[in-house]
XYZ file of N, CA and C in Angstrom:
564
model
N 211.506 133.013 130.565
C 210.363 134.233 129.121
C 209.106 134.403 129.418
N 208.346 135.251 129.535
C 206.328 135.304 130.057
C 205.659 135.610 128.540
N 204.799 134.226 128.320
C 203.862 134.718 127.505
C 202.882 134.656 127.230
N 202.634 136.341 126.349
C 201.560 136.855 126.148
C 200.191 136.257 125.592
N 198.598 136.555 125.539
C 198.187 135.966 125.198
C 196.596 135.975 125.737
N 195.576 135.925 125.083
C 194.349 135.383 125.649
C 194.257 134.352 125.860
N 193.525 133.384 126.967
C 192.985 132.438 127.395
C 192.056 132.012 126.403
N 191.824 130.903 126.573
C 190.396 130.745 126.143
C 189.124 130.992 126.239
N 188.856 131.108 127.534
C 188.057 131.171 128.714
C 187.591 133.116 127.788
N 188.538 133.685 127.733
C 188.654 135.305 127.719
C 188.608 135.669 125.870
N 188.785 134.484 124.768
C 188.321 134.599 123.890
C 186.790 133.820 123.294
N 186.289 133.172 124.015
C 184.812 132.914 123.750
C 183.803 134.146 125.132
N 184.249 134.299 125.533
C 183.345 135.339 126.389
C 183.274 136.890 125.080
N 184.275 137.446 124.428
C 184.559 138.752 123.692
C 183.610 138.308 122.177
N 183.779 136.620 121.895
C 183.139 136.219 120.864
C 181.618 136.486 121.160
N 181.239 135.810 122.636
C 179.767 135.530 122.796
C 179.467 136.883 122.597
N 180.296 138.419 123.305
C 179.359 139.535 123.084
C 179.365 140.062 121.818
N 180.184 139.510 121.146
C 180.292 140.265 120.003
C 179.106 139.825 118.766
N 178.397 138.405 119.334
C 177.466 137.717 118.422
C 176.305 138.733 119.576
N 176.222 138.579 120.515
C 174.666 139.331 121.045
C 174.613 140.736 120.564
N 175.950 141.369 120.169
C 175.693 142.448 119.541
C 175.134 142.384 118.292
N 175.544 141.793 117.795
C 175.476 141.167 116.178
C 173.966 141.486 116.105
N 173.438 140.336 116.811
C 172.045 139.433 117.169
C 170.812 141.129 116.747
N 171.545 141.896 118.497
C 170.689 142.792 118.220
C 170.786 144.295 117.143
N 171.717 144.177 116.553
C 171.952 145.359 115.235
C 170.903 144.578 114.328
N 170.705 143.509 114.100
C 170.425 142.472 112.566
C 168.870 142.405 113.003
N 168.381 142.534 114.380
C 166.551 142.147 114.055
C 166.533 144.087 114.609
N 167.017 145.031 114.384
C 167.048 146.443 114.906
C 166.884 146.869 113.049
N 167.510 146.474 112.290
C 168.359 146.457 111.020
C 167.203 146.249 110.438
N 166.617 144.621 110.707
C 165.429 144.202 110.222
C 163.698 144.878 110.294
N 163.728 145.698 111.396
C 162.744 146.151 111.609
C 162.444 147.606 111.456
N 163.302 147.692 111.022
C 163.486 149.174 110.595
C 162.642 149.382 109.158
N 161.638 150.160 108.580
C 160.742 150.225 107.224
C 161.348 151.325 107.031
N 162.055 151.738 105.983
C 162.573 153.722 105.780
C 161.026 153.498 104.731
N 160.506 152.580 104.195
C 159.424 153.175 103.193
C 157.990 153.792 104.644
N 157.745 153.256 105.936
C 157.187 153.826 106.361
C 157.081 154.821 106.906
N 158.611 154.961 107.307
C 158.822 156.984 107.608
C 158.545 157.813 106.551
N 159.165 157.464 105.565
C 158.973 158.769 104.618
C 157.221 158.711 103.780
N 156.735 157.833 104.272
C 155.247 157.177 104.053
C 154.629 158.196 104.953
N 154.786 158.794 106.188
C 154.638 160.327 106.977
C 154.771 161.288 106.819
N 156.043 161.471 106.323
C 156.609 162.610 106.016
C 155.774 162.485 104.980
N 155.722 162.014 103.527
C 155.189 162.427 102.711
C 153.916 163.204 102.548
N 152.808 162.122 103.935
C 151.584 161.796 103.721
C 151.285 163.047 104.719
N 152.026 163.821 105.526
C 151.803 164.777 106.682
C 152.230 165.938 105.442
N 153.229 166.050 104.422
C 153.339 167.439 103.445
C 151.982 167.328 102.853
N 151.622 166.204 102.305
C 150.626 166.125 101.081
C 149.365 166.781 101.749
N 149.137 166.452 103.009
C 147.859 166.874 103.733
C 147.822 168.711 104.297
N 148.789 169.144 104.563
C 149.338 170.301 104.269
C 149.441 170.978 102.773
N 149.594 169.924 101.763
C 149.372 171.127 100.467
C 148.073 171.020 100.721
N 147.153 170.149 100.512
C 145.804 170.176 100.189
C 145.262 171.060 100.873
N 145.611 171.255 102.123
C 145.094 172.551 103.385
C 145.133 173.433 102.634
N 146.236 173.989 102.132
C 146.276 174.801 101.717
C 145.208 175.401 100.349
N 145.878 174.420 99.389
C 145.129 174.706 98.248
C 143.135 174.491 98.399
N 143.120 173.776 99.227
C 141.234 174.207 99.723
C 141.114 175.640 99.998
N 142.264 176.105 101.110
C 141.942 177.662 100.813
C 141.813 178.172 99.840
N 142.658 178.326 99.512
C 142.762 178.878 98.297
C 141.801 178.776 96.991
N 140.935 177.249 96.824
C 140.208 177.132 96.319
C 138.561 178.016 96.450
N 138.672 178.176 98.063
C 137.323 178.729 99.134
C 137.851 179.888 98.607
N 138.851 180.346 98.721
C 138.821 181.781 98.992
C 138.494 182.955 97.587
N 139.198 181.832 96.389
C 139.065 182.743 95.010
C 138.060 181.905 93.748
N 137.066 181.318 94.760
C 136.261 180.465 93.854
C 134.922 180.722 94.218
N 134.820 180.822 95.686
C 133.314 181.144 95.977
C 133.199 182.454 97.275
N 132.303 182.704 97.119
C 131.526 184.494 97.687
C 131.269 183.635 98.962
N 130.689 183.121 99.021
C 130.438 182.507 100.453
C 131.707 181.646 101.014
N 132.924 181.342 100.862
C 133.956 180.382 101.069
C 133.614 179.368 101.703
N 132.422 178.734 100.679
C 131.915 177.168 101.233
C 132.477 176.537 99.970
N 132.578 175.086 100.279
C 132.707 174.105 99.192
C 131.297 173.901 98.552
N 130.526 174.042 98.615
C 129.109 174.032 98.077
C 129.101 174.896 97.047
N 129.753 176.609 96.980
C 129.737 177.685 96.627
C 130.583 177.446 95.492
N 131.481 176.567 95.062
C 132.583 177.078 94.321
C 132.541 176.954 92.559
N 130.805 176.838 92.394
C 130.295 176.879 90.959
C 130.636 175.561 90.357
N 131.495 174.510 91.023
C 131.599 173.080 90.574
C 130.342 172.371 90.429
N 130.138 171.496 89.381
C 128.564 170.320 89.659
C 129.394 169.008 89.581
N 130.699 169.240 88.868
C 131.383 167.432 88.947
C 132.845 167.017 89.485
N 133.589 166.199 89.142
C 134.022 166.139 90.219
C 135.698 166.282 89.144
N 135.379 166.253 88.219
C 136.614 166.390 87.098
C 136.606 168.371 87.526
N 135.655 169.233 87.595
C 135.680 170.578 87.645
C 136.219 171.079 88.857
N 135.825 169.985 90.162
C 137.044 170.233 91.310
C 138.253 170.086 91.220
N 138.493 168.850 90.495
C 139.932 168.304 89.940
C 140.580 169.690 89.318
N 140.230 169.815 88.517
C 141.305 171.525 87.809
C 140.846 172.666 88.866
N 140.388 172.831 89.296
C 140.706 173.954 90.122
C 141.967 173.519 91.442
N 141.562 172.730 91.477
C 142.746 172.191 92.554
C 144.259 172.080 92.114
N 144.084 172.392 90.802
C 145.670 171.715 89.797
C 146.099 173.229 90.010
N 145.427 173.893 90.120
C 145.926 175.441 89.829
C 146.275 176.043 90.886
N 146.190 175.338 91.901
C 147.025 175.143 93.241
C 148.010 174.643 93.849
N 147.864 173.693 93.068
C 149.702 172.564 93.522
C 149.907 172.488 92.154
N 150.846 171.347 92.469
C 152.208 171.069 90.938
C 151.795 170.019 90.749
N 150.544 169.932 89.788
C 150.180 168.698 89.255
C 151.393 168.685 87.644
N 151.592 167.635 87.866
C 152.175 167.263 86.276
C 151.825 166.621 85.643
N 150.944 166.112 85.076
C 149.798 165.245 84.655
C 148.181 165.051 85.386
N 147.427 164.816 84.238
C 146.053 164.309 84.717
C 146.167 163.130 84.076
N 145.458 161.506 84.803
C 144.814 160.579 83.845
C 143.314 160.503 84.005
N 143.110 160.046 82.708
C 141.635 159.812 83.031
C 140.912 158.476 83.713
N 141.916 157.807 84.136
C 141.118 156.612 85.138
C 141.887 156.559 85.851
N 141.141 155.965 87.094
C 141.426 155.657 88.292
C 142.357 154.130 88.866
N 143.565 154.628 87.419
C 144.034 152.787 87.507
C 144.618 152.583 88.908
N 145.405 153.402 89.916
C 145.445 152.655 91.529
C 144.776 152.423 92.034
N 144.004 152.512 91.824
C 142.995 151.557 92.653
C 142.391 152.420 94.003
N 142.457 153.545 94.131
C 142.432 155.264 94.994
C 140.842 155.284 95.568
N 140.295 155.135 96.221
C 139.010 154.978 96.482
C 138.016 156.218 96.544
N 136.979 155.456 96.607
C 135.942 156.414 96.309
C 135.365 156.068 94.464
N 134.800 156.709 94.158
C 134.119 157.006 92.936
C 134.840 158.160 91.551
N 135.726 158.523 91.849
C 136.322 159.932 91.579
C 137.637 158.805 90.681
N 137.583 160.403 89.551
C 138.574 160.112 88.527
C 138.291 161.811 87.607
N 139.168 162.506 86.998
C 140.560 161.765 86.849
C 141.619 161.691 87.830
N 142.569 161.154 87.987
C 143.684 161.059 88.505
C 144.538 162.519 88.413
N 145.188 163.005 89.079
C 145.875 163.829 89.576
C 147.447 163.409 89.757
N 148.637 163.712 88.958
C 149.690 163.191 89.332
C 150.598 164.025 89.988
N 151.390 164.472 91.042
C 151.527 166.013 91.245
C 153.495 165.734 91.181
N 154.159 167.115 91.804
C 155.588 167.036 91.021
C 156.084 166.000 91.859
N 156.045 164.956 93.269
C 156.482 164.623 93.462
C 156.528 163.199 93.661
N 155.447 162.785 92.319
C 155.116 161.452 92.005
C 153.887 160.945 93.391
N 153.200 162.068 93.907
C 152.247 161.263 94.443
C 151.480 161.936 93.561
N 150.523 160.917 93.682
C 148.697 160.759 93.141
C 147.512 161.011 93.797
N 146.676 161.722 93.648
C 145.234 161.854 94.002
C 144.189 161.806 93.021
N 143.117 161.755 93.970
C 142.086 161.957 92.830
C 140.886 162.721 94.060
N 139.409 163.080 93.193
C 138.658 163.866 94.025
C 137.324 163.364 94.163
N 136.833 162.965 94.917
C 135.088 162.696 95.062
C 134.865 163.596 95.770
N 133.138 164.685 94.559
C 132.886 165.324 94.799
C 131.642 165.351 94.891
N 130.949 165.997 96.031
C 129.197 166.087 96.041
C 128.681 167.662 96.275
N 128.277 168.081 95.523
C 127.871 169.615 95.584
C 126.791 169.816 96.841
N 126.069 169.032 97.238
C 125.253 169.018 97.774
C 125.978 168.504 99.673
N 127.279 168.481 99.639
C 127.841 167.964 100.393
C 126.982 166.575 101.507
N 126.633 165.888 100.735
C 126.294 164.373 101.763
C 126.553 163.293 101.671
N 128.351 163.338 101.619
C 129.190 162.566 101.736
C 129.240 162.137 102.660
N 128.880 160.971 103.420
C 129.428 160.039 104.438
C 129.870 158.189 104.456
N 130.355 158.315 105.500
C 131.198 156.989 105.951
C 130.574 156.467 106.932
N 130.887 154.815 106.571
C 130.363 154.206 108.488
C 131.354 153.860 108.956
N 132.703 153.786 108.478
C 134.323 153.495 109.174
C 134.740 154.862 109.260
N 135.641 154.622 110.101
C 137.065 155.856 110.764
C 137.374 155.745 109.578
N 137.759 157.277 108.336
C 139.209 156.897 107.204
C 140.723 157.258 108.075
N 140.969 157.526 107.258
C 142.356 157.532 107.930
C 143.213 158.458 107.082
N 143.321 159.686 107.721
C 144.488 160.598 107.115
C 145.865 160.473 106.940
N 146.516 160.014 107.861
C 148.244 160.274 107.994
C 148.146 158.541 108.461
N 149.451 158.372 108.121
C 150.021 156.470 108.401
C 150.110 156.791 110.275
N 149.818 155.662 110.547
C 150.316 156.317 112.384
C 151.588 156.172 112.476
N 151.641 156.849 113.696
C 152.950 157.392 114.062
C 153.615 157.593 115.054
N 153.714 156.612 116.281
C 154.179 156.441 117.290
C 152.737 156.657 118.322
N 151.936 155.463 117.882
C 150.950 155.456 118.590
C 149.952 156.827 118.487
N 149.867 157.456 117.735
C 148.848 158.830 117.096
C 148.836 158.264 115.894
N 147.258 158.296 115.528
C 146.854 157.396 114.759
C 145.582 158.891 113.857
N 145.193 158.732 113.207
C 144.447 160.169 112.458
C 143.328 159.402 112.185
N 142.221 158.885 112.421
C 140.735 158.806 111.946
C 140.055 159.665 112.270
N 139.359 160.127 111.489
C 138.293 160.669 111.514
C 136.729 160.052 110.673
N 135.733 160.394 111.446
C 134.943 159.750 110.805
C 134.010 160.454 109.497
N 133.504 160.671 108.711
C 133.595 161.577 107.566
C 131.750 161.595 108.029
N 131.016 162.720 108.231
C 129.690 162.585 108.390
C 129.109 163.409 107.476
N 127.649 163.537 107.626
C 126.877 164.498 106.740
C 127.971 166.067 106.801
N 127.640 166.766 105.551
C 128.987 167.904 105.642
C 129.729 167.804 105.092
N 130.236 166.688 104.584
C 131.485 166.618 103.787
C 131.104 166.680 102.068
N 131.891 167.520 101.577
C 131.879 167.963 100.347
C 132.512 167.138 99.596
N 133.459 166.796 99.831
C 134.552 166.293 99.173
C 135.346 165.299 100.057
N 135.744 164.206 98.818
C 137.348 163.288 99.393
C 137.773 163.125 98.789
N 139.258 163.914 99.626
C 140.268 163.786 98.336
C 141.164 162.394 98.809
N 141.390 161.647 97.825
C 142.269 160.260 98.164
C 143.483 160.015 97.545
N 144.191 160.281 98.123
C 146.055 160.373 97.828
C 146.664 159.252 98.371
N 147.924 158.898 97.224
C 148.237 157.972 97.084
C 150.404 158.038 97.630
N 151.023 158.100 98.478
C 151.859 159.032 98.565
C 153.184 158.486 97.921
N 152.882 157.713 97.049
C 154.200 157.232 96.303
C 153.602 156.603 94.968
N 152.720 157.375 94.828
C 151.920 157.086 93.172
C 151.689 155.398 92.525
N 151.757 155.282 91.825
C 151.569 153.696 91.402
C 152.512 152.783 91.898
N 154.016 152.689 92.757
C 154.547 151.730 93.510
C 153.312 151.684 94.192
N 153.827 150.346 94.476
C 153.704 149.016 95.333
C 153.524 150.099 97.152
N 152.858 149.227 98.069
C 151.596 148.338 97.576
C 150.362 148.437 97.287
N 150.529 150.006 97.428
C 148.916 150.187 96.967
C 147.620 150.134 97.856
N 147.963 150.218 99.626
C 146.705 149.908 99.983
C 146.094 150.635 100.696
N 144.951 151.052 100.971
C 144.888 151.852 102.147
C 145.460 151.383 103.611
N 145.756 152.897 104.642
C 145.740 152.763 105.587
C 147.985 152.489 105.923
N 148.384 151.825 104.112
C 150.122 152.167 104.253
C 150.123 152.834 103.260
N 149.961 152.951 101.992
C 150.432 154.122 101.544
C 149.292 154.889 100.428
N 148.150 154.705 100.586
C 147.106 155.273 100.500
C 146.350 156.252 101.557
N 145.638 157.191 101.546
C 144.286 158.087 102.746
C 143.728 158.819 101.345
N 143.032 159.192 103.441
C 141.966 160.020 102.395
C 141.535 161.208 103.102
N 141.592 162.552 102.631
C 141.294 163.667 102.975
C 139.831 164.418 103.132
N 138.977 164.347 104.014
C 137.827 164.705 103.943
C 137.703 166.491 104.083
N 136.673 167.073 103.007
C 137.053 168.439 103.000
C 135.293 168.814 103.161
N 135.360 169.291 104.318
C 134.030 169.949 104.671
C 133.587 171.080 104.091
N 132.106 172.079 104.265
C 132.447 172.865 103.880
C 133.047 174.236 103.846
N 133.231 173.979 105.012
C 135.064 175.389 105.220
C 135.601 175.235 105.139
N 136.158 173.935 104.404
C 137.650 173.290 104.327
C 138.179 172.264 104.990
N 139.578 171.523 104.899
C 140.109 170.828 105.774
C 139.933 171.166 107.292
N 139.140 170.390 108.284
C 139.190 170.290 109.223
C 139.924 168.516 109.835
N 141.177 168.839 110.308
C 141.706 167.232 111.216
C 142.137 167.329 112.428
N 141.257 166.096 113.548
C 141.561 166.309 114.376
C 141.848 164.635 114.790
N 143.478 164.650 115.421
C 143.931 163.494 115.600
C 143.152 162.891 116.851
N 143.284 161.345 116.370
C 142.684 160.924 117.822
C 143.772 160.170 118.719
N 144.319 159.787 119.856
C 145.312 159.153 120.844
C 144.932 157.962 120.910
N 145.479 157.143 120.391
C 145.406 155.889 120.972
C 146.019 155.039 121.976
């Protein structure tokens, strides 16, 4: 009578292969951060929404189609103009989530993201360091230098008041020049 079965060597080799596959799977799962991918998608959507809203603000509120001619002298007025063209669910009187700049009120959009706008009628906003428009994605970052001629800085948080509330992680900025949003990505 012939016996069928596996030898000890065959069983150990099979277990070793399963162990290696499990280790690779666990490492891959650990390195995937779903928040990073969703932040990238949300940030792109928000930049698109604010670019379109800026076009509407310039089209309907400026004779010269320039940001320094929209008829506003302060941040609250500019925030109200943008609120007309965005799905703003509420405005908060203070900047409680640590968005950059010296801006308030803070607007909350229907998707839960938050924004505030820093406005200078003379278009003299400038930054010495590059600002990050979008989160880095597959080797491409969107860092831009903000030079003179920038009239507004739109600070936004893709997940609202949820953590981590850190610049470059879930908080970003969109510079608005006299003629609107102009974003150019730099490749690293």
